[in-house]
């Protein structure tokens, strides 16, 4: 990335390390006869370098790079195109990194960790701009607001959902959920927070009333992931009950808000927080699985479009490229795949 400063920040809050010694990609398949659908160097790219399980990986909104993090407490930045070089490594967290998200302008990265903190990183310099402290146990999930104020929400094993302002040190609001919270996301207007946890329910918290607006019930085991649809009308959930569901979160929606149930992906004894995602068009959804496959479903007819092999361990996160038919998957086998889809 042009302009990256490889000097260590003076406050030791985080470090951006040149990644020349890290392993880089392998071209898994490059048959010249294959009809290509993206600008990847090959139809499937393998990215290696992490020293532990990878729990989260996301494309940047501009599609030029991706970030990954996991058990080794490091955040890796990778180029999407060319040879998919690992061009930087960010250090600072002292626990496993559970979830990552870019800001909508691709300038910042948010991360949360079992070290009980949420961090805000400058993507250009690699500096840790801010460290948010307040949770008293593992932070499983974090999510920046799509629009409006510069807010971040987080969910923790301490049973709380906290709201942070990027410009302030301490949390500006807190909700008590009683049970461990495993996933959180803002709604489209940033006036509500959706949370899921080990009590199986999806709770919708109203920031103006400081209370639960309503609950969505249907999952019969821990909710491991929540992702808002591109248009903001629906939320996708993944659960240890081995279902992925689409819920209608529009105001004045019918009482029965569960619209779609997708099946196929598996959770197992590892109890990893398997994440899920939407395609940019909203007509496909994807989730990782403990059976080592990547699943992609067609939203209208609920059919499995792809069941992709390759990983040698649990697939913990998948993500669609924002501009091209490319699917990312990251797993407990310390590997990341980028693959073309039709």
mmCIF file of C-alpha atoms in Angstrom, residues 30 71 74 89 123 152 169 179 182 200 204 206 222 227 273 278 297 313 316 339-340:
data_model
loop_
_atom_site.group_PDB
_atom_site.id
_atom_site.type_symbol
_atom_site.label_atom_id
_atom_site.label_comp_id
_atom_site.label_asym_id
_atom_site.label_seq_id
_atom_site.Cartn_x
_atom_site.Cartn_y
_atom_site.Cartn_z
ATOM 1 C CA UNK A 30 -4.729 -21.918 -12.950
ATOM 2 C CA UNK A 71 -5.466 -16.940 17.668
ATOM 3 C CA UNK A 74 -1.891 -10.481 14.895
ATOM 4 C CA UNK A 89 1.243 -7.195 10.147
ATOM 5 C CA UNK A 123 -5.035 1.316 7.819
ATOM 6 C CA UNK A 152 -18.979 1.163 17.430
ATOM 7 C CA UNK A 169 -12.210 6.955 25.603
ATOM 8 C CA UNK A 179 -26.079 -13.982 29.164
ATOM 9 C CA UNK A 182 -21.552 -13.549 20.876
ATOM 10 C CA UNK A 200 -30.575 -18.264 21.475
ATOM 11 C CA UNK A 204 -33.171 -5.531 19.225
ATOM 12 C CA UNK A 206 -33.550 0.833 20.972
ATOM 13 C CA UNK A 222 -26.244 -20.062 20.485
ATOM 14 C CA UNK A 227 -24.934 -9.542 9.502
ATOM 15 C CA UNK A 273 -18.254 -18.561 16.478
ATOM 16 C CA UNK A 278 -24.381 -11.433 2.327
ATOM 17 C CA UNK A 297 -27.069 -20.422 -0.687
ATOM 18 C CA UNK A 313 -10.222 -27.418 9.525
ATOM 19 C CA UNK A 316 -14.811 -19.769 10.634
ATOM 20 C CA UNK A 339 -11.989 -18.224 -4.991
ATOM 21 C CA UNK A 340 -13.848 -17.128 -8.108
#
